[in-house]
PDB file of C-alpha atoms in Angstrom:
ATOM      1  CA  GLN O 815      27.538   2.903   6.785  1.00 36.00           C
ATOM      2  CA  GLN O 816      25.190   5.540   8.154  1.00 39.00           C
ATOM      3  CA  CYS O 817      24.146   5.856  11.781  1.00 39.00           C
ATOM      4  CA  HIS O 818      20.472   6.365  12.623  1.00 40.00           C
ATOM      5  CA  GLN O 819      18.656   7.567  15.680  1.00 41.00           C
ATOM      6  CA  LEU O 820      15.130   6.327  16.248  1.00 38.00           C
ATOM      7  CA  THR O 821      12.448   8.079  18.234  1.00 41.00           C
ATOM      8  CA  LYS O 822       9.022   6.658  18.882  1.00 42.00           C
ATOM      9  CA  GLN O 823       5.606   8.278  19.101  1.00 46.00           C
ATOM     10  CA  ASN O 824       3.344   7.138  21.886  1.00 45.00           C
ATOM     11  CA  SER O 825       1.059   4.262  21.077  1.00 46.00           C
ATOM     12  CA  ARG O 826      -2.540   5.468  21.204  1.00 48.00           C
ATOM     13  CA  LEU O 827      -5.958   4.616  19.915  1.00 49.00           C
ATOM     14  CA  CYS O 828      -6.151   7.957  18.095  1.00 48.00           C
ATOM     15  CA  TYR O 829      -3.282  10.184  17.099  1.00 54.00           C
ATOM     16  CA  SER O 830      -3.872  13.796  16.058  1.00 55.00           C
ATOM     17  CA  TYR O 831      -1.185  15.712  14.178  1.00 54.00           C
ATOM     18  CA  GLU O 832      -1.231  19.394  13.249  1.00 56.00           C
ATOM     19  CA  VAL O 833       0.197  20.195   9.842  1.00 57.00           C
ATOM     20  CA  SER O 834       2.244  23.275  10.585  1.00 54.00           C
ATOM     21  CA  THR O 835       3.901  24.071   7.302  1.00 55.00           C
ATOM     22  CA  ASN O 836       2.769  24.959   3.801  1.00 57.00           C
ATOM     23  CA  ASN O 837       5.858  23.528   2.068  1.00 63.00           C
ATOM     24  CA  HIS O 838       4.157  20.306   1.032  1.00 59.00           C
ATOM     25  CA  ARG O 839       1.573  19.610  -1.657  1.00 62.00           C
ATOM     26  CA  SER O 840      -0.137  16.625  -0.053  1.00 65.00           C
ATOM     27  CA  ILE O 841      -0.786  15.058   3.331  1.00 67.00           C
ATOM     28  CA  ALA O 842       1.325  12.008   2.387  1.00 67.00           C
ATOM     29  CA  GLU O 843       4.270  14.261   1.482  1.00 68.00           C
ATOM     30  CA  PHE O 844       3.978  16.036   4.840  1.00 66.00           C
ATOM     31  CA  VAL O 845       3.796  12.789   6.848  1.00 68.00           C
ATOM     32  CA  LYS O 846       6.776  11.278   5.004  1.00 64.00           C
ATOM     33  CA  TYR O 847       8.830  14.433   5.587  1.00 63.00           C
ATOM     34  CA  SER O 848       7.858  14.683   9.258  1.00 64.00           C
ATOM     35  CA  GLN O 849       8.760  11.049   9.964  1.00 59.00           C
ATOM     36  CA  THR O 850      12.257  11.358   8.399  1.00 59.00           C
ATOM     37  CA  GLU O 851      13.115  14.865   9.457  1.00 59.00           C
ATOM     38  CA  LYS O 852      16.790  15.891   9.392  1.00 55.00           C
ATOM     39  CA  THR O 853      18.290  17.435  12.528  1.00 55.00           C
ATOM     40  CA  SER O 854      21.211  19.759  13.085  1.00 56.00           C
ATOM     41  CA  ARG O 855      22.944  17.146  15.238  1.00 62.00           C
ATOM     42  CA  THR O 856      25.828  15.149  13.901  1.00 67.00           C
ATOM     43  CA  CYS O 857      26.656  11.574  14.791  1.00 67.00           C
ATOM     44  CA  PRO O 858      29.655  11.400  17.132  1.00 67.00           C
ATOM     45  CA  HIS O 859      30.841   8.226  15.320  1.00 69.00           C
ATOM     46  CA  CYS O 860      30.547   9.115  11.616  1.00 72.00           C
ATOM     47  CA  GLY O 861      30.175  12.895  11.662  1.00 71.00           C
ATOM     48  CA  LEU O 862      27.087  12.874   9.371  1.00 70.00           C
ATOM     49  CA  TYR O 863      23.858  14.675  10.122  1.00 63.00           C
ATOM     50  CA  GLN O 864      21.495  12.366  11.958  1.00 62.00           C
ATOM     51  CA  PRO O 865      18.079  11.736  10.482  1.00 58.00           C
ATOM     52  CA  VAL O 866      15.528  11.232  13.220  1.00 57.00           C
ATOM     53  CA  LEU O 867      12.950   8.570  12.346  1.00 56.00           C
ATOM     54  CA  LYS O 868       9.664   9.175  14.122  1.00 61.00           C
ATOM     55  CA  THR O 869       7.699   5.987  14.248  1.00 63.00           C
ATOM     56  CA  PHE O 870       4.721   4.573  16.144  1.00 66.00           C
ATOM     57  CA  ASP O 871       5.043   1.487  18.354  1.00 70.00           C
ATOM     58  CA  GLU O 872       1.982   0.234  16.454  1.00 72.00           C
ATOM     59  CA  ALA O 873      -0.269   1.807  13.857  1.00 72.00           C
ATOM     60  CA  PRO O 874      -2.844   4.097  15.408  1.00 77.00           C
ATOM     61  CA  LYS O 875      -6.414   2.972  14.800  1.00 82.00           C
ATOM     62  CA  ILE O 876      -7.363   6.550  13.873  1.00 84.00           C
ATOM     63  CA  PHE O 877      -4.951   9.167  12.530  1.00 83.00           C
ATOM     64  CA  VAL O 878      -6.243  12.741  12.250  1.00 84.00           C
ATOM     65  CA  LEU O 879      -4.274  15.393  10.408  1.00 82.00           C
ATOM     66  CA  LYS O 880      -5.411  18.973  11.068  1.00 82.00           C
ATOM     67  CA  CYS O 881      -4.524  21.704   8.592  1.00 77.00           C
ATOM     68  CA  LEU O 882      -4.132  25.362   9.397  1.00 69.00           C
ATOM     69  CA  ARG O 883      -6.823  27.534   7.924  1.00 63.00           C
ATOM     70  CA  ASP O 884      -4.805  28.988   5.070  1.00 67.00           C
ATOM     71  CA  GLN O 885      -3.078  25.757   4.071  1.00 69.00           C
ATOM     72  CA  ILE O 886      -3.957  24.020   0.883  1.00 71.00           C
ATOM     73  CA  LEU O 887      -2.946  20.363   1.095  1.00 74.00           C
ATOM     74  CA  LEU O 888      -4.329  17.655  -1.118  1.00 82.00           C
ATOM     75  CA  PRO O 889      -5.720  14.663   0.712  1.00 88.00           C
ATOM     76  CA  ASN O 890      -4.349  11.259  -0.211  1.00 88.00           C
ATOM     77  CA  LYS O 891      -6.658   8.303  -0.612  1.00 94.00           C
ATOM     78  CA  THR O 892      -4.109   6.179   1.266  1.00 92.00           C
ATOM     79  CA  LEU O 893      -1.295   7.151   3.560  1.00 87.00           C
ATOM     80  CA  LYS O 894       1.803   5.300   4.777  1.00 83.00           C
ATOM     81  CA  VAL O 895       3.078   5.680   8.329  1.00 80.00           C
ATOM     82  CA  MET O 896       6.231   4.118   9.786  1.00 75.00           C
ATOM     83  CA  ILE O 897       5.802   1.557  12.540  1.00 77.00           C
ATOM     84  CA  GLY O 898       8.381   0.096  14.934  1.00 70.00           C
ATOM     85  CA  GLU O 899      12.137   0.076  15.122  1.00 68.00           C
ATOM     86  CA  ASN O 900      12.450  -1.353  11.595  1.00 71.00           C
ATOM     87  CA  ALA O 901      10.381   1.595  10.242  1.00 71.00           C
ATOM     88  CA  GLN O 902       7.927  -0.728   8.491  1.00 78.00           C
ATOM     89  CA  ASN O 903       5.363   1.142   6.382  1.00 82.00           C
ATOM     90  CA  ILE O 904       1.719   0.558   7.285  1.00 83.00           C
ATOM     91  CA  GLN O 905      -0.937   1.775   4.895  1.00 89.00           C
ATOM     92  CA  MET O 906      -3.912   3.739   6.213  1.00 89.00           C
ATOM     93  CA  ALA O 907      -7.080   4.582   4.319  1.00 94.00           C
ATOM     94  CA  LEU O 908      -8.866   7.903   4.024  1.00 96.00           C
ATOM     95  CA  ARG O 909     -12.143   7.726   6.019  1.00 97.00           C
ATOM     96  CA  GLY O 910     -13.204  11.343   6.290  1.00 96.00           C
ATOM     97  CA  ILE O 911     -12.525  14.982   5.488  1.00 95.00           C
ATOM     98  CA  VAL O 912     -13.767  17.968   7.449  1.00 93.00           C
ATOM     99  CA  TYR O 913     -14.214  21.340   5.684  1.00 91.00           C
ATOM    100  CA  PHE O 914     -14.690  24.855   7.027  1.00 88.00           C
ATOM    101  CA  ILE O 915     -17.098  26.893   4.907  1.00 85.00           C
ATOM    102  CA  ASN O 916     -18.341  30.480   4.978  1.00 80.00           C
ATOM    103  CA  ASN O 917     -16.108  31.273   7.999  1.00 79.00           C
ATOM    104  CA  ASN O 918     -18.730  29.818  10.341  1.00 83.00           C
ATOM    105  CA  HIS O 919     -19.694  26.235   9.527  1.00 87.00           C
ATOM    106  CA  PHE O 920     -18.189  22.746   9.235  1.00 90.00           C
ATOM    107  CA  VAL O 921     -19.263  20.055   6.733  1.00 92.00           C
ATOM    108  CA  SER O 922     -17.743  16.666   5.973  1.00 94.00           C
ATOM    109  CA  ARG O 923     -17.213  13.844   3.563  1.00 96.00           C
ATOM    110  CA  ILE O 924     -17.353  10.292   4.933  1.00 97.00           C
ATOM    111  CA  VAL O 925     -15.615   7.391   3.180  1.00 97.00           C
ATOM    112  CA  THR O 926     -17.107   4.008   4.028  1.00 97.00           C
ATOM    113  CA  ALA O 927     -15.277   0.661   4.205  1.00 94.00           C
ATOM    114  CA  ASN O 928     -16.808  -0.029   0.755  1.00 96.00           C
ATOM    115  CA  HIS O 929     -15.039   3.119  -0.576  1.00 96.00           C
ATOM    116  CA  GLU O 930     -18.292   5.053  -1.005  1.00 98.00           C
ATOM    117  CA  VAL O 931     -18.055   8.828  -0.468  1.00 98.00           C
ATOM    118  CA  TRP O 932     -20.929  10.561   1.319  1.00 97.00           C
ATOM    119  CA  PHE O 933     -21.295  14.308   1.883  1.00 94.00           C
ATOM    120  CA  ASN O 934     -22.865  15.664   5.068  1.00 93.00           C
ATOM    121  CA  ASP O 935     -23.974  19.161   5.893  1.00 90.00           C
ATOM    122  CA  GLY O 936     -25.986  19.028   9.097  1.00 85.00           C
ATOM    123  CA  MET O 937     -27.795  22.265   8.218  1.00 84.00           C
ATOM    124  CA  ILE O 938     -29.326  20.848   5.018  1.00 83.00           C
ATOM    125  CA  ASN O 939     -31.113  17.600   4.154  1.00 77.00           C
ATOM    126  CA  HIS O 940     -32.212  17.272   7.815  1.00 81.00           C
ATOM    127  CA  GLY O 941     -28.720  15.968   8.677  1.00 82.00           C
ATOM    128  CA  GLN O 942     -28.931  13.129   6.135  1.00 91.00           C
ATOM    129  CA  SER O 943     -25.757  12.351   4.213  1.00 94.00           C
ATOM    130  CA  ARG O 944     -25.866  12.415   0.413  1.00 93.00           C
ATOM    131  CA  TYR O 945     -24.054   9.767  -1.689  1.00 96.00           C
ATOM    132  CA  GLU O 946     -21.492  11.282  -4.103  1.00 96.00           C
ATOM    133  CA  ASP O 947     -19.466   8.528  -5.787  1.00 97.00           C
ATOM    134  CA  LYS O 948     -16.904   5.786  -5.274  1.00 98.00           C
ATOM    135  CA  LEU O 949     -13.595   7.070  -3.931  1.00 97.00           C
ATOM    136  CA  ALA O 950     -11.712   5.706  -6.952  1.00 97.00           C
ATOM    137  CA  ASN O 951     -13.779   7.967  -9.226  1.00 97.00           C
ATOM    138  CA  MET O 952     -12.986  11.174  -7.306  1.00 96.00           C
ATOM    139  CA  SER O 953      -9.796  13.194  -7.807  1.00 94.00           C
ATOM    140  CA  VAL O 954      -7.787  14.500  -4.887  1.00 90.00           C
ATOM    141  CA  GLN O 955      -8.462  17.999  -6.219  1.00 89.00           C
ATOM    142  CA  THR O 956     -12.201  17.356  -5.879  1.00 92.00           C
ATOM    143  CA  LEU O 957     -11.725  15.938  -2.407  1.00 93.00           C
ATOM    144  CA  SER O 958      -9.680  18.950  -1.252  1.00 88.00           C
ATOM    145  CA  HIS O 959     -12.736  21.264  -1.378  1.00 88.00           C
ATOM    146  CA  ALA O 960     -16.297  20.868  -0.147  1.00 88.00           C
ATOM    147  CA  PRO O 961     -18.953  20.385  -2.844  1.00 86.00           C
ATOM    148  CA  VAL O 962     -20.910  23.451  -3.972  1.00 76.00           C
ATOM    149  CA  THR O 963     -19.510  25.847  -1.356  1.00 76.00           C
ATOM    150  CA  GLY O 964     -15.851  25.139  -2.050  1.00 77.00           C
ATOM    151  CA  GLY O 965     -14.858  25.247   1.609  1.00 84.00           C
ATOM    152  CA  GLN O 966     -11.271  24.297   2.392  1.00 83.00           C
ATOM    153  CA  ALA O 967     -10.315  20.932   3.927  1.00 87.00           C
ATOM    154  CA  VAL O 968      -9.222  21.486   7.545  1.00 87.00           C
ATOM    155  CA  ALA O 969      -8.865  17.924   8.791  1.00 88.00           C
ATOM    156  CA  MET O 970      -8.354  14.508   7.217  1.00 90.00           C
ATOM    157  CA  ILE O 971      -9.110  11.269   9.022  1.00 92.00           C
ATOM    158  CA  TYR O 972      -7.360   7.959   8.267  1.00 91.00           C
ATOM    159  CA  THR O 973      -7.793   4.461   9.715  1.00 91.00           C
ATOM    160  CA  ARG O 974      -5.875   1.203   9.326  1.00 86.00           C
ATOM    161  CA  GLN O 975      -6.808  -0.695   6.181  1.00 78.00           C
TER     162      GLN O 975
END
């Protein structure tokens, strides 16, 4: 039998999380690691290291993950977050990616509820978004960089499915 300690994140409409390590290849890998992080504390009953489960009281409506400028993390098309004391997994869907290009400009991809991916650069096309493809047809490698300019993804936005 293993003892567990449970900590909860505040329940909010929107939760923003800064990805502060480059030891993970994808956003999903980072979230899974951060929600089951090991601590240096041992359980007074069994003597084992205590994993700390970080869960939400309820799934946030919007979950934003911000990456540091030099981090290269692949976005995931879906993401699981743990909810409640039973650590139930709730799936969230990718809805947007923000990119930083040319050291001075942000552009984005928007994913609609119909899984269409649209690219927007407010400085071109008079602010009109341009249709790219269905999300299922795009690789995570393609999604990790802005089209044409190759700007790096700096934020990924997920919502409940």
